[in-house]
Short mmCIF file of C-alpha atoms and ligand atoms in Angstrom, two decimals:
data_model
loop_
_atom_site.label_atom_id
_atom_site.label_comp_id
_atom_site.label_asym_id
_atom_site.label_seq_id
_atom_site.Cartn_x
_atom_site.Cartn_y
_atom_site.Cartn_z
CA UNK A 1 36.13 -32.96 -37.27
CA UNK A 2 36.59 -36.47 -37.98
CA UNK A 3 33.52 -37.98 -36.82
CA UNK A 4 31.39 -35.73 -38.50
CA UNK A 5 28.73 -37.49 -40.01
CA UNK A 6 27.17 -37.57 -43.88
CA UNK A 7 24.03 -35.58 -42.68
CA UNK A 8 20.87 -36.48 -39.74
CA UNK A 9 17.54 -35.87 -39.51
CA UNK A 10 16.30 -32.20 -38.44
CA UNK A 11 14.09 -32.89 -35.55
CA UNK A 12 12.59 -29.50 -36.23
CA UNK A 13 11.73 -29.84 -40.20
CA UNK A 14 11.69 -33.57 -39.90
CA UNK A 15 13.93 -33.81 -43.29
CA UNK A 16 17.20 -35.53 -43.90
CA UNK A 17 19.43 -32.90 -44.76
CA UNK A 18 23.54 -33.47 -45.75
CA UNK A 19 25.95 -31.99 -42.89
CA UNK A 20 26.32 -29.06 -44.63
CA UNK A 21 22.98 -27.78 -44.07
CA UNK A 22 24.04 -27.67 -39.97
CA UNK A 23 25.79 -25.54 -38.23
CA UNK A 24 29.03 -27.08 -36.85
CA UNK A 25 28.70 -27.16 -33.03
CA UNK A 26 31.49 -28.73 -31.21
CA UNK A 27 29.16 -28.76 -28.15
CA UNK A 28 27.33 -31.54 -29.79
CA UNK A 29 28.96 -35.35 -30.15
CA UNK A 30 28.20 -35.54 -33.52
CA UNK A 31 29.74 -31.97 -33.86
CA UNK A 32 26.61 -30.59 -35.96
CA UNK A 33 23.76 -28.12 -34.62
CA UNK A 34 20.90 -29.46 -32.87
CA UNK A 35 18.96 -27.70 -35.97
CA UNK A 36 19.49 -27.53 -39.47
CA UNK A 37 20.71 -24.20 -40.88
CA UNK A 38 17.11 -23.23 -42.16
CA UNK A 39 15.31 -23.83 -39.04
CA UNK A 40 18.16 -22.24 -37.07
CA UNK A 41 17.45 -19.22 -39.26
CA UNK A 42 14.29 -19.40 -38.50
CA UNK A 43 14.14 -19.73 -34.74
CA UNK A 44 16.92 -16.73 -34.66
CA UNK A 45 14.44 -14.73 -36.61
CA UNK A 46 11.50 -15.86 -34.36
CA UNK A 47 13.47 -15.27 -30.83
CA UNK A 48 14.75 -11.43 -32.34
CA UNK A 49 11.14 -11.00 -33.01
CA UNK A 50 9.95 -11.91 -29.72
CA UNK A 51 12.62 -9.86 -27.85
CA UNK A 52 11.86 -6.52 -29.87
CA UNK A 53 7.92 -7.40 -29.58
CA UNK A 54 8.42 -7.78 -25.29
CA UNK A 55 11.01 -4.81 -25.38
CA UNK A 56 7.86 -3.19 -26.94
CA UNK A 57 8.75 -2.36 -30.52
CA UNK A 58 6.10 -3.02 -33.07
CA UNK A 59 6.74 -5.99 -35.06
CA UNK A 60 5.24 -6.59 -38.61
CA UNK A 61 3.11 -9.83 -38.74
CA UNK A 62 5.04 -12.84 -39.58
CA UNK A 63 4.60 -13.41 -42.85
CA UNK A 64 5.32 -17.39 -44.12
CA UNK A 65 7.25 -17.35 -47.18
CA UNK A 66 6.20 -21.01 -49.06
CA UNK A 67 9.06 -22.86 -50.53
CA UNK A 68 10.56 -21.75 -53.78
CA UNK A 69 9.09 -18.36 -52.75
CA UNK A 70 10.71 -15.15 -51.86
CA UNK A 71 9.17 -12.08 -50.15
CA UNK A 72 10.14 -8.51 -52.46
CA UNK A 73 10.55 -5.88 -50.25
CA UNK A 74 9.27 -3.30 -52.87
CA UNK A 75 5.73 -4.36 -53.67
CA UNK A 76 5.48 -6.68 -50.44
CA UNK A 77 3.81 -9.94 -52.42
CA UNK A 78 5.18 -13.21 -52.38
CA UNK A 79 6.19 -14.58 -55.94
CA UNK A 80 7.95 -17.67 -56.82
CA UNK A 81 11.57 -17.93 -57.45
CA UNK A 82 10.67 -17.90 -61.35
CA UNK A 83 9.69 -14.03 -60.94
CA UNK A 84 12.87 -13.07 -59.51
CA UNK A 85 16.24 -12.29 -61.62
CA UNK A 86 19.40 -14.12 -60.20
CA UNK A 87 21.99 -12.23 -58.64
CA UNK A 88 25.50 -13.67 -57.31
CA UNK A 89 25.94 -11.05 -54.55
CA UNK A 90 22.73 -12.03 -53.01
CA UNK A 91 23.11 -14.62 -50.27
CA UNK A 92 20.19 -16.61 -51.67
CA UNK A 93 21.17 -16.02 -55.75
CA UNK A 94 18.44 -14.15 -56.29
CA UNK A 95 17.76 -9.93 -57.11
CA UNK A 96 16.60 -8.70 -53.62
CA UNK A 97 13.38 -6.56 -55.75
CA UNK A 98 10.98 -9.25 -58.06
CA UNK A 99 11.25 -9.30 -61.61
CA UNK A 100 7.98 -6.51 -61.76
CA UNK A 101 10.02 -3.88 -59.41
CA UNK A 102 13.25 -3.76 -61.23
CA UNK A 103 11.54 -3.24 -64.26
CA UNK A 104 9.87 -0.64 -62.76
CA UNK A 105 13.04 0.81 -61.55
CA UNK A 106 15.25 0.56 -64.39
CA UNK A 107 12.26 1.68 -66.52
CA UNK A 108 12.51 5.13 -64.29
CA UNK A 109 16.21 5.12 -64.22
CA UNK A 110 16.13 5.12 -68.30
CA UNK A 111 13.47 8.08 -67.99
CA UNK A 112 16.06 10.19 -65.76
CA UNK A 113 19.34 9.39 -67.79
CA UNK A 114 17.68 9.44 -71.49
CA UNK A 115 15.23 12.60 -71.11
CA UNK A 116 15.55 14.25 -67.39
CA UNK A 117 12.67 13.26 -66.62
CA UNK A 118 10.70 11.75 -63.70
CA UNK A 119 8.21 8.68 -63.75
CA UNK A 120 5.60 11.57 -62.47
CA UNK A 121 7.05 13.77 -65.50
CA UNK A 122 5.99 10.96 -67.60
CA UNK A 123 2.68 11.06 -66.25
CA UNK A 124 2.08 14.48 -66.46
CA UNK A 125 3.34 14.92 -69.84
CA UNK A 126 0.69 11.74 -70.60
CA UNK A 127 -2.23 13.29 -69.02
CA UNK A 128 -1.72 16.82 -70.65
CA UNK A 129 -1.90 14.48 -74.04
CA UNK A 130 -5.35 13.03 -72.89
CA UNK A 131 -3.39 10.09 -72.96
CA UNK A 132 -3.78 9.79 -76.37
CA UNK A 133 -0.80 10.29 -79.01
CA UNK A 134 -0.78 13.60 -80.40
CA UNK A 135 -0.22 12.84 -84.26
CA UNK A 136 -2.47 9.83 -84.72
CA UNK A 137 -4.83 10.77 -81.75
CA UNK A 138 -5.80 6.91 -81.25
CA UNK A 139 -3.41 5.05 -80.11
CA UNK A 140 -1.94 4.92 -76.57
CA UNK A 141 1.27 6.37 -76.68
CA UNK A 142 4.53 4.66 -74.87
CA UNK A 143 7.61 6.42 -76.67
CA UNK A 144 9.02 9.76 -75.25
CA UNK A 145 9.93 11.58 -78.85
CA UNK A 146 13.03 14.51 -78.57
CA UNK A 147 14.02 16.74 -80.79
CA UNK A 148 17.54 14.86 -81.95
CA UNK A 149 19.19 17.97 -81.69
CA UNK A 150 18.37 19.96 -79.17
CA UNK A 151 17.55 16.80 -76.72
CA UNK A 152 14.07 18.67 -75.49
CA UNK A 153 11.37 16.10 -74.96
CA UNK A 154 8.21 17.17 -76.99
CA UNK A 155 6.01 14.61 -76.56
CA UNK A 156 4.88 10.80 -75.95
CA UNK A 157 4.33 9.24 -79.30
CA UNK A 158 2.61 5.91 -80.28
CA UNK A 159 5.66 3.49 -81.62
CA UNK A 160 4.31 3.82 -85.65
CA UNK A 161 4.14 7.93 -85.74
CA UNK A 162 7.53 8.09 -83.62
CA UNK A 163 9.02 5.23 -86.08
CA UNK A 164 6.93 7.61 -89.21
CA UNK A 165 8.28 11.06 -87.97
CA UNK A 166 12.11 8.70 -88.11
CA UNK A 167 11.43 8.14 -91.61
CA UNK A 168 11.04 11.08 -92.75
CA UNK A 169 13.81 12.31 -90.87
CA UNK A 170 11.95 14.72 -88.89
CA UNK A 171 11.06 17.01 -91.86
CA UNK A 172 8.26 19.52 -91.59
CA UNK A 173 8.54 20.32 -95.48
CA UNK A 174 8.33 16.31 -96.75
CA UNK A 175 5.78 15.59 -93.93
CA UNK A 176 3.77 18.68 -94.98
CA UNK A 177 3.87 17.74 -98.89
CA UNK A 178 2.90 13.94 -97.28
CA UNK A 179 0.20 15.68 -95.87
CA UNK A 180 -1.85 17.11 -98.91
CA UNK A 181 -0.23 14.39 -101.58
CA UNK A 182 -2.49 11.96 -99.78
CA UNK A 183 -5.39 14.95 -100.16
CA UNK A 184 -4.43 14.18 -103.56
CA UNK A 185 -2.02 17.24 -104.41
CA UNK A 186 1.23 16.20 -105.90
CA UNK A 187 3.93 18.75 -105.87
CA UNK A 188 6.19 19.02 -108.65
CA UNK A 189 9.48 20.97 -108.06
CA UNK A 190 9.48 24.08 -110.08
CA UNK A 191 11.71 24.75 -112.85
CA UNK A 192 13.89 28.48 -112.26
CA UNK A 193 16.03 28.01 -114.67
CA UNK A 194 17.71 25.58 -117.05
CA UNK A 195 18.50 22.50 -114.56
CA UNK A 196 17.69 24.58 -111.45
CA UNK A 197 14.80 23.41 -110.16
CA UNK A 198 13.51 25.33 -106.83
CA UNK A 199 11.62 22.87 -104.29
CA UNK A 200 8.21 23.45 -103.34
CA UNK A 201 8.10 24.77 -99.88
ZN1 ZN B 1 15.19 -28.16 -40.10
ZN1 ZN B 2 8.27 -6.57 -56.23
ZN1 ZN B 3 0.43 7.81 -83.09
ZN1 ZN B 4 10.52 10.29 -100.49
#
């Protein structure tokens, strides 16, 4: 439309917003919505709201959403923009779950496709440890440890003993001769014959 202007006033906001931010309307003589797009959004929401609450559906509170806010449908809080990831298939650029929920989920989406198991697995498996980790017994343990090999989980580990058991390649023999050389007992391989030397087991 040629007489479309640079932008107006909203008379419901009370901002100055560019034409863009209206809806065209060729109703109107300066061929943009009464409303700005934001406000129209609003009032749509606000008049579907009201028809399902007098058709007599029960409607959640309205909840205000401040600006540079977004609402996460997962936990239900508020957070600003800042605690949201951006997303280009979203209409408003950002992830439609907060920062704190997609961790969350890709956190239990690791747990399935790494080890099988379930967040309440994970929990379990935690609790039958007293929530301690098994080899040190002190620390709080956050790393699911399985057998290389075989792929069964055996336990939750703290990070160092997971990272020790990894350095000693999962050995029972060297960990076991770690063991009592730190009792002060230092193994020596024995000699069976001339250059044959047969490892203490
Ligand atoms: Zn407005
Ligand atoms: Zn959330
Ligand atoms: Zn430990
Ligand atoms: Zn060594």
């Amino acid at each position: 439309m040629s007489d479309l202007k640079s932008g107006k006033e909203c008379p419901d906001c009370k901002a100055w917003k560019p034409a863009q931010d209206f809806r065209r309307s060729a109703g109107n003589p300066d061929g943009l919505s009464w409303y700005c797009r934001e406000c129209f959004r609003r009032r749509d929401a606000d008049s579907y709201r009201a028809r399902r609450e007098r058709a007599g559906f029960k409607v959640r509170p309205k909840i205000d959403v401040p600006d540079g806010h977004k609402r996460c449908p997962k936990c239900e809080e508020i957070k600003p923009h800042s605690e949201w990831h951006k997303s280009s298939r979203q209409w408003d650029g950002l992830a439609a779950a907060c920062k704190a929920c997609r961790k969350v989920e890709s956190r239990a989406g690791h747990l399935k496709r790494k080890y099988g198991m379930t967040e309440a697995d994970y929990r379990a498996m935690l609790a039958e440890q007293m929530g301690v980790c098994p080899i040190c017994q002190s620390t709080r343990p956050e790393h699911v440890d399985h057998d290389h090999e075989t792929g069964r989980v055996r336990a939750v580990l703290c990070f160092n003993c997971n990272a020790a058991l990894g350095m000693f390649k999962d050995r029972p023999d060297a960990l076991r001769r770690a063991a009592t050389y730190v009792e002060g007992i230092v193994w020596k391989p024995t000699l069976v014959a001339p250059g044959v030397y047969r490892l203490p087991s």
